[in-house]
Amino acid sequence: MARQANKTASIKSLEQRLWDAADALRGNQEPSEYKHVVLGLVFLKYISDRFEARRKDIAASLADPESADYIPNESRRERFLEDRDEYKSHNVFWVPANARWEAIQARAKLETIGTDIDTAMDLIERENPSLKGVLPRAYGREGLDKGRLGQLVDLIGSIGFTESDDHGSDDVLGRVYEYFLGQFAGKETGKDAGAFYTPRSVVKTLVEMLEPYHGRVYDPACGSGGMFVQSTEFVKAHGGQRNDISVYGQEFTDTTWRLAKMNLALRGIEADLGERSADSFTQDLHPDLRADFVIANPPFNVSNWWDAKLKDDPRWKYGTPPEGNANFAWVQHFIHHLSPKGTAGFVLAMGALSSKTGGEGEIRRKLVEAELVDCIVAAPDKLFFNTGIPVSLWFVSKDRHGNGHRNRTGEVLFIDARKMGTLVSRKLRILTDEDIAKIASTYHAWRNHGGNYTNVQGFCKAATLEDIAAHDFILTPGRYVGAVEAEIDDEPVEERFARLTKELFAEMENGRVIDDELRQALGGTQS
């Protein structure tokens, strides 16, 4: 156990060391641009490391008289080393000589390093069709300081990825890649921060609750692919194989689509993300897909999503979503793509639980009455880089009648987790593993056969459809779970005052957000 703890600590220091050095080399590059520079080089180092490791294995096997692959003739062994199938059969990309990291790093101090890297990316794409149109370019552009770029190459080249972890370079580099994605999201401002990265604790909560052991997993707003990475990690952690799940996704932003393709390739995850980036509403790349699991964090409250050709779309089975907000367009898109036994878990703005604007209240009512809404979790604030407001986690299912799980018709589980989580900075909170386990185990106890579920005042409540109808189909968990039962009052006055003040300010902030949304809905201006 101590060895595992030390290994984890060393990986964290590796991630932090890389980030601190890479960020120091950023110069005048904006995070939105610089992330492609850094992550592209990390990917290049990864595939080169994997290639060289496989090459050494082949060479050792060919030169070993005890091996079935033994070839005594050295020139014949050299020809075997150039057999692309020997690499492809082990899911290793073929890397041409001039694109290998050793060759790139040898030119790091030259003024041509930018164009050399661009050429390497071209060569790799030419040899590996699955990467066509994916790898970043423009390393040779005028605005990118070549001295700093060379230093960045040296930095990434100085890390012994394959020697840093028992699981090999894909595990360490994957963690470095994810760490960088999170750090870049923290550096960005506005919607761009959340467009390509969903915080790990949020993803893990969705995955732990859905338990995607096997089947088709779909994310139509996949960002950089974090939902898929966590799903495959879940499968592996429970004794399964990566190919136990089939991965399908779609992403609107082209540069983010490329990040996803690289991120998944880096993990050895085969995924169908379509041949290009595209809008999931107007250019559904998987129209016939019926997934066993939908896991998604769609952009919140998008107002410019509507297209006239969507007016009579068959996805709007429960009502046409308002043109000024895509929240319930996403919900119905998810449901449309579920298999008859499928379940979806996704993130929505808290306002989707109670809004009645543009017919949203009617759509929500129809979803509840159709026995689709399974569980609602009110999450704490500050979980996301780009917004401090609390969010809700929704779970909708077409399998609520006892096929593999307990019959849950006639009720919905509400969980109020707003007081959970730990602040890791002034602006960011995470759900701990203990928090996630408590939320997920509560859902499983209610959902599964033989589960020992009981309502807990202030935390969870299995509400009947009559209860929900009495609340006009508003799905805010706090309305159902009630207040936390009073405990022995031994809290010092000073601490109680500080706590209540903090809670008051939080409620005032939430009220301000609601006021702004209301002004927008009424056509007024925000304060």
mmCIF file of N, CA and C in Angstrom, residues 251-338:
data_model
loop_
_atom_site.group_PDB
_atom_site.id
_atom_site.type_symbol
_atom_site.label_atom_id
_atom_site.label_comp_id
_atom_site.label_asym_id
_atom_site.label_seq_id
_atom_site.Cartn_x
_atom_site.Cartn_y
_atom_site.Cartn_z
ATOM 1 N N GLU A 251 -19.171 15.903 -31.500
ATOM 2 C CA GLU A 251 -18.704 17.160 -30.920
ATOM 3 C C GLU A 251 -18.861 18.272 -31.945
ATOM 4 N N PHE A 252 -19.359 19.405 -31.497
ATOM 5 C CA PHE A 252 -19.665 20.525 -32.397
ATOM 6 C C PHE A 252 -18.417 21.297 -32.832
ATOM 7 N N THR A 253 -17.491 21.536 -31.904
ATOM 8 C CA THR A 253 -16.317 22.374 -32.187
ATOM 9 C C THR A 253 -15.188 21.536 -32.776
ATOM 10 N N ASP A 254 -14.654 21.965 -33.909
ATOM 11 C CA ASP A 254 -13.677 21.162 -34.626
ATOM 12 C C ASP A 254 -12.407 20.917 -33.802
ATOM 13 N N THR A 255 -11.863 21.952 -33.172
ATOM 14 C CA THR A 255 -10.625 21.767 -32.407
ATOM 15 C C THR A 255 -10.847 20.848 -31.210
ATOM 16 N N THR A 256 -12.028 20.921 -30.610
ATOM 17 C CA THR A 256 -12.336 20.029 -29.482
ATOM 18 C C THR A 256 -12.537 18.602 -29.968
ATOM 19 N N TRP A 257 -13.147 18.425 -31.133
ATOM 20 C CA TRP A 257 -13.286 17.102 -31.740
ATOM 21 C C TRP A 257 -11.910 16.465 -31.937
ATOM 22 N N ARG A 258 -10.963 17.266 -32.361
ATOM 23 C CA ARG A 258 -9.597 16.753 -32.545
ATOM 24 C C ARG A 258 -8.977 16.357 -31.208
ATOM 25 N N LEU A 259 -9.200 17.176 -30.192
ATOM 26 C CA LEU A 259 -8.708 16.825 -28.855
ATOM 27 C C LEU A 259 -9.275 15.482 -28.406
ATOM 28 N N ALA A 260 -10.565 15.268 -28.659
ATOM 29 C CA ALA A 260 -11.201 14.010 -28.269
ATOM 30 C C ALA A 260 -10.575 12.834 -28.999
ATOM 31 N N LYS A 261 -10.356 12.992 -30.306
ATOM 32 C CA LYS A 261 -9.754 11.917 -31.088
ATOM 33 C C LYS A 261 -8.361 11.573 -30.550
ATOM 34 N N MET A 262 -7.585 12.600 -30.214
ATOM 35 C CA MET A 262 -6.243 12.353 -29.668
ATOM 36 C C MET A 262 -6.323 11.724 -28.284
ATOM 37 N N ASN A 263 -7.205 12.255 -27.446
ATOM 38 C CA ASN A 263 -7.338 11.763 -26.075
ATOM 39 C C ASN A 263 -7.715 10.286 -26.059
ATOM 40 N N LEU A 264 -8.631 9.885 -26.929
ATOM 41 C CA LEU A 264 -9.070 8.489 -26.963
ATOM 42 C C LEU A 264 -8.024 7.590 -27.598
ATOM 43 N N ALA A 265 -7.360 8.089 -28.631
ATOM 44 C CA ALA A 265 -6.283 7.307 -29.247
ATOM 45 C C ALA A 265 -5.157 7.075 -28.255
ATOM 46 N N LEU A 266 -4.866 8.084 -27.468
ATOM 47 C CA LEU A 266 -3.833 7.991 -26.451
ATOM 48 C C LEU A 266 -4.142 6.896 -25.439
ATOM 49 N N ARG A 267 -5.432 6.677 -25.160
ATOM 50 C CA ARG A 267 -5.852 5.641 -24.199
ATOM 51 C C ARG A 267 -6.081 4.284 -24.853
ATOM 52 N N GLY A 268 -5.940 4.207 -26.182
ATOM 53 C CA GLY A 268 -6.225 2.956 -26.860
ATOM 54 C C GLY A 268 -7.704 2.660 -26.944
ATOM 55 N N ILE A 269 -8.539 3.700 -26.880
ATOM 56 C CA ILE A 269 -9.994 3.526 -26.928
ATOM 57 C C ILE A 269 -10.477 3.748 -28.362
ATOM 58 N N GLU A 270 -11.092 2.731 -28.938
ATOM 59 C CA GLU A 270 -11.664 2.874 -30.269
ATOM 60 C C GLU A 270 -13.043 3.518 -30.136
ATOM 61 N N ALA A 271 -13.245 4.594 -30.861
ATOM 62 C CA ALA A 271 -14.505 5.334 -30.736
ATOM 63 C C ALA A 271 -14.956 5.828 -32.099
ATOM 64 N N ASP A 272 -16.252 5.834 -32.299
ATOM 65 C CA ASP A 272 -16.842 6.397 -33.508
ATOM 66 C C ASP A 272 -17.350 7.796 -33.179
ATOM 67 N N LEU A 273 -16.548 8.790 -33.526
ATOM 68 C CA LEU A 273 -16.926 10.188 -33.305
ATOM 69 C C LEU A 273 -17.355 10.856 -34.606
ATOM 70 N N GLY A 274 -17.649 10.026 -35.607
ATOM 71 C CA GLY A 274 -17.990 10.583 -36.903
ATOM 72 C C GLY A 274 -16.744 11.014 -37.642
ATOM 73 N N GLU A 275 -16.901 11.359 -38.907
ATOM 74 C CA GLU A 275 -15.764 11.764 -39.725
ATOM 75 C C GLU A 275 -15.409 13.228 -39.560
ATOM 76 N N ARG A 276 -16.201 13.934 -38.801
ATOM 77 C CA ARG A 276 -15.962 15.379 -38.657
ATOM 78 C C ARG A 276 -16.722 15.876 -37.438
ATOM 79 N N SER A 277 -16.466 17.110 -37.069
ATOM 80 C CA SER A 277 -17.271 17.763 -36.040
ATOM 81 C C SER A 277 -18.596 18.179 -36.666
ATOM 82 N N ALA A 278 -19.656 18.202 -35.862
ATOM 83 C CA ALA A 278 -20.979 18.554 -36.398
ATOM 84 C C ALA A 278 -21.947 18.838 -35.260
ATOM 85 N N ASP A 279 -23.002 19.585 -35.566
ATOM 86 C CA ASP A 279 -24.059 19.930 -34.616
ATOM 87 C C ASP A 279 -24.959 18.709 -34.407
ATOM 88 N N SER A 280 -25.115 18.269 -33.165
ATOM 89 C CA SER A 280 -25.914 17.072 -32.877
ATOM 90 C C SER A 280 -27.389 17.257 -33.230
ATOM 91 N N PHE A 281 -27.880 18.481 -33.211
ATOM 92 C CA PHE A 281 -29.297 18.713 -33.504
ATOM 93 C C PHE A 281 -29.582 18.708 -35.004
ATOM 94 N N THR A 282 -28.773 19.432 -35.780
ATOM 95 C CA THR A 282 -29.059 19.568 -37.216
ATOM 96 C C THR A 282 -28.291 18.574 -38.075
ATOM 97 N N GLN A 283 -27.214 17.985 -37.539
ATOM 98 C CA GLN A 283 -26.412 17.014 -38.297
ATOM 99 C C GLN A 283 -26.096 15.815 -37.402
ATOM 100 N N ASP A 284 -27.110 15.104 -37.010
ATOM 101 C CA ASP A 284 -26.931 13.938 -36.151
ATOM 102 C C ASP A 284 -26.125 12.880 -36.908
ATOM 103 N N LEU A 285 -24.900 12.608 -36.443
ATOM 104 C CA LEU A 285 -24.016 11.673 -37.139
ATOM 105 C C LEU A 285 -24.327 10.211 -36.823
ATOM 106 N N HIS A 286 -25.171 9.980 -35.828
ATOM 107 C CA HIS A 286 -25.535 8.608 -35.450
ATOM 108 C C HIS A 286 -27.072 8.481 -35.380
ATOM 109 N N PRO A 287 -27.768 8.753 -36.474
ATOM 110 C CA PRO A 287 -29.246 8.819 -36.417
ATOM 111 C C PRO A 287 -29.910 7.512 -36.021
ATOM 112 N N ASP A 288 -29.277 6.391 -36.310
ATOM 113 C CA ASP A 288 -29.901 5.093 -36.033
ATOM 114 C C ASP A 288 -29.392 4.457 -34.737
ATOM 115 N N LEU A 289 -28.506 5.126 -34.041
ATOM 116 C CA LEU A 289 -27.938 4.564 -32.813
ATOM 117 C C LEU A 289 -28.968 4.542 -31.687
ATOM 118 N N ARG A 290 -29.070 3.414 -31.017
ATOM 119 C CA ARG A 290 -29.867 3.296 -29.795
ATOM 120 C C ARG A 290 -28.930 2.755 -28.723
ATOM 121 N N ALA A 291 -28.508 3.639 -27.849
ATOM 122 C CA ALA A 291 -27.441 3.338 -26.902
ATOM 123 C C ALA A 291 -27.971 2.745 -25.605
ATOM 124 N N ASP A 292 -27.138 1.931 -24.979
ATOM 125 C CA ASP A 292 -27.472 1.381 -23.669
ATOM 126 C C ASP A 292 -27.240 2.416 -22.573
ATOM 127 N N PHE A 293 -26.269 3.311 -22.825
ATOM 128 C CA PHE A 293 -25.969 4.371 -21.863
ATOM 129 C C PHE A 293 -25.689 5.663 -22.613
ATOM 130 N N VAL A 294 -26.316 6.739 -22.160
ATOM 131 C CA VAL A 294 -25.967 8.077 -22.623
ATOM 132 C C VAL A 294 -25.371 8.812 -21.426
ATOM 133 N N ILE A 295 -24.174 9.343 -21.597
ATOM 134 C CA ILE A 295 -23.506 10.091 -20.528
ATOM 135 C C ILE A 295 -23.061 11.408 -21.127
ATOM 136 N N ALA A 296 -23.523 12.530 -20.587
ATOM 137 C CA ALA A 296 -23.252 13.796 -21.253
ATOM 138 C C ALA A 296 -23.265 14.980 -20.300
ATOM 139 N N ASN A 297 -22.511 15.992 -20.691
ATOM 140 C CA ASN A 297 -22.539 17.299 -20.036
ATOM 141 C C ASN A 297 -22.719 18.334 -21.142
ATOM 142 N N PRO A 298 -23.952 18.505 -21.621
ATOM 143 C CA PRO A 298 -24.175 19.449 -22.722
ATOM 144 C C PRO A 298 -23.998 20.885 -22.237
ATOM 145 N N PRO A 299 -23.724 21.815 -23.144
ATOM 146 C CA PRO A 299 -23.592 23.220 -22.741
ATOM 147 C C PRO A 299 -24.895 23.731 -22.122
ATOM 148 N N PHE A 300 -24.765 24.517 -21.049
ATOM 149 C CA PHE A 300 -25.936 24.988 -20.301
ATOM 150 C C PHE A 300 -26.653 26.121 -21.035
ATOM 151 N N ASN A 301 -27.978 26.038 -21.051
ATOM 152 C CA ASN A 301 -28.829 27.175 -21.439
ATOM 153 C C ASN A 301 -28.446 27.817 -22.780
ATOM 154 N N VAL A 302 -28.106 27.010 -23.775
ATOM 155 C CA VAL A 302 -27.711 27.556 -25.075
ATOM 156 C C VAL A 302 -28.916 28.225 -25.737
ATOM 157 N N SER A 303 -28.736 29.463 -26.171
ATOM 158 C CA SER A 303 -29.861 30.234 -26.706
ATOM 159 C C SER A 303 -29.889 30.300 -28.228
ATOM 160 N N ASN A 304 -28.792 29.956 -28.892
ATOM 161 C CA ASN A 304 -28.737 30.100 -30.364
ATOM 162 C C ASN A 304 -28.664 28.755 -31.067
ATOM 163 N N TRP A 305 -29.389 27.776 -30.555
ATOM 164 C CA TRP A 305 -29.308 26.419 -31.083
ATOM 165 C C TRP A 305 -30.324 26.117 -32.172
ATOM 166 N N TRP A 306 -31.404 26.882 -32.229
ATOM 167 C CA TRP A 306 -32.558 26.539 -33.049
ATOM 168 C C TRP A 306 -32.286 26.712 -34.545
ATOM 169 N N ASP A 307 -32.888 25.813 -35.336
ATOM 170 C CA ASP A 307 -32.873 25.901 -36.793
ATOM 171 C C ASP A 307 -34.283 25.583 -37.267
ATOM 172 N N ALA A 308 -34.746 26.304 -38.271
ATOM 173 C CA ALA A 308 -36.135 26.147 -38.722
ATOM 174 C C ALA A 308 -36.475 24.707 -39.105
ATOM 175 N N LYS A 309 -35.512 23.962 -39.612
ATOM 176 C CA LYS A 309 -35.808 22.589 -40.054
ATOM 177 C C LYS A 309 -36.021 21.628 -38.887
ATOM 178 N N LEU A 310 -35.821 22.114 -37.652
ATOM 179 C CA LEU A 310 -36.047 21.278 -36.474
ATOM 180 C C LEU A 310 -37.493 21.322 -35.993
ATOM 181 N N LYS A 311 -38.333 22.111 -36.659
ATOM 182 C CA LYS A 311 -39.680 22.376 -36.153
ATOM 183 C C LYS A 311 -40.475 21.106 -35.877
ATOM 184 N N ASP A 312 -40.522 20.171 -36.794
ATOM 185 C CA ASP A 312 -41.319 18.945 -36.624
ATOM 186 C C ASP A 312 -40.431 17.722 -36.436
ATOM 187 N N ASP A 313 -39.318 17.921 -35.782
ATOM 188 C CA ASP A 313 -38.356 16.838 -35.598
ATOM 189 C C ASP A 313 -38.965 15.716 -34.742
ATOM 190 N N PRO A 314 -38.800 14.450 -35.130
ATOM 191 C CA PRO A 314 -39.374 13.334 -34.357
ATOM 192 C C PRO A 314 -38.798 13.192 -32.948
ATOM 193 N N ARG A 315 -37.682 13.848 -32.686
ATOM 194 C CA ARG A 315 -37.114 13.780 -31.337
ATOM 195 C C ARG A 315 -37.980 14.506 -30.314
ATOM 196 N N TRP A 316 -38.791 15.466 -30.766
ATOM 197 C CA TRP A 316 -39.566 16.278 -29.807
ATOM 198 C C TRP A 316 -40.868 15.567 -29.448
ATOM 199 N N LYS A 317 -40.765 14.368 -28.994
ATOM 200 C CA LYS A 317 -41.927 13.547 -28.665
ATOM 201 C C LYS A 317 -42.704 14.102 -27.479
ATOM 202 N N TYR A 318 -42.021 14.819 -26.597
ATOM 203 C CA TYR A 318 -42.659 15.313 -25.372
ATOM 204 C C TYR A 318 -42.879 16.828 -25.406
ATOM 205 N N GLY A 319 -42.700 17.424 -26.582
ATOM 206 C CA GLY A 319 -42.941 18.856 -26.741
ATOM 207 C C GLY A 319 -41.772 19.532 -27.429
ATOM 208 N N THR A 320 -42.077 20.504 -28.277
ATOM 209 C CA THR A 320 -41.019 21.242 -28.966
ATOM 210 C C THR A 320 -40.294 22.159 -27.981
ATOM 211 N N PRO A 321 -38.978 22.042 -27.861
ATOM 212 C CA PRO A 321 -38.239 22.881 -26.904
ATOM 213 C C PRO A 321 -38.285 24.345 -27.321
ATOM 214 N N PRO A 322 -38.170 25.264 -26.372
ATOM 215 C CA PRO A 322 -38.169 26.683 -26.723
ATOM 216 C C PRO A 322 -36.947 27.046 -27.557
ATOM 217 N N GLU A 323 -37.133 27.936 -28.495
ATOM 218 C CA GLU A 323 -36.032 28.328 -29.370
ATOM 219 C C GLU A 323 -34.913 29.030 -28.607
ATOM 220 N N GLY A 324 -35.224 29.567 -27.437
ATOM 221 C CA GLY A 324 -34.226 30.324 -26.681
ATOM 222 C C GLY A 324 -33.454 29.528 -25.650
ATOM 223 N N ASN A 325 -33.704 28.219 -25.572
ATOM 224 C CA ASN A 325 -32.969 27.416 -24.585
ATOM 225 C C ASN A 325 -32.956 25.954 -25.030
ATOM 226 N N ALA A 326 -31.758 25.377 -25.137
ATOM 227 C CA ALA A 326 -31.611 24.028 -25.677
ATOM 228 C C ALA A 326 -31.688 22.926 -24.626
ATOM 229 N N ASN A 327 -31.897 23.276 -23.361
ATOM 230 C CA ASN A 327 -31.830 22.257 -22.304
ATOM 231 C C ASN A 327 -32.710 21.038 -22.591
ATOM 232 N N PHE A 328 -33.983 21.286 -22.900
ATOM 233 C CA PHE A 328 -34.890 20.152 -23.107
ATOM 234 C C PHE A 328 -34.813 19.587 -24.522
ATOM 235 N N ALA A 329 -34.098 20.272 -25.407
ATOM 236 C CA ALA A 329 -33.749 19.659 -26.687
ATOM 237 C C ALA A 329 -32.713 18.564 -26.432
ATOM 238 N N TRP A 330 -31.743 18.865 -25.580
ATOM 239 C CA TRP A 330 -30.737 17.853 -25.221
ATOM 240 C C TRP A 330 -31.395 16.657 -24.538
ATOM 241 N N VAL A 331 -32.270 16.928 -23.577
ATOM 242 C CA VAL A 331 -32.914 15.831 -22.845
ATOM 243 C C VAL A 331 -33.628 14.892 -23.813
ATOM 244 N N GLN A 332 -34.381 15.463 -24.751
ATOM 245 C CA GLN A 332 -35.140 14.632 -25.677
ATOM 246 C C GLN A 332 -34.240 13.966 -26.722
ATOM 247 N N HIS A 333 -33.124 14.613 -27.037
ATOM 248 C CA HIS A 333 -32.144 13.981 -27.928
ATOM 249 C C HIS A 333 -31.565 12.731 -27.257
ATOM 250 N N PHE A 334 -31.239 12.848 -25.966
ATOM 251 C CA PHE A 334 -30.720 11.695 -25.221
ATOM 252 C C PHE A 334 -31.737 10.546 -25.219
ATOM 253 N N ILE A 335 -32.974 10.872 -24.893
ATOM 254 C CA ILE A 335 -34.020 9.853 -24.797
ATOM 255 C C ILE A 335 -34.239 9.180 -26.156
ATOM 256 N N HIS A 336 -34.223 9.979 -27.208
ATOM 257 C CA HIS A 336 -34.412 9.461 -28.562
ATOM 258 C C HIS A 336 -33.374 8.393 -28.897
ATOM 259 N N HIS A 337 -32.163 8.574 -28.385
ATOM 260 C CA HIS A 337 -31.061 7.673 -28.723
ATOM 261 C C HIS A 337 -30.879 6.535 -27.713
ATOM 262 N N LEU A 338 -31.786 6.394 -26.759
ATOM 263 C CA LEU A 338 -31.701 5.288 -25.808
ATOM 264 C C LEU A 338 -32.323 4.024 -26.381
#
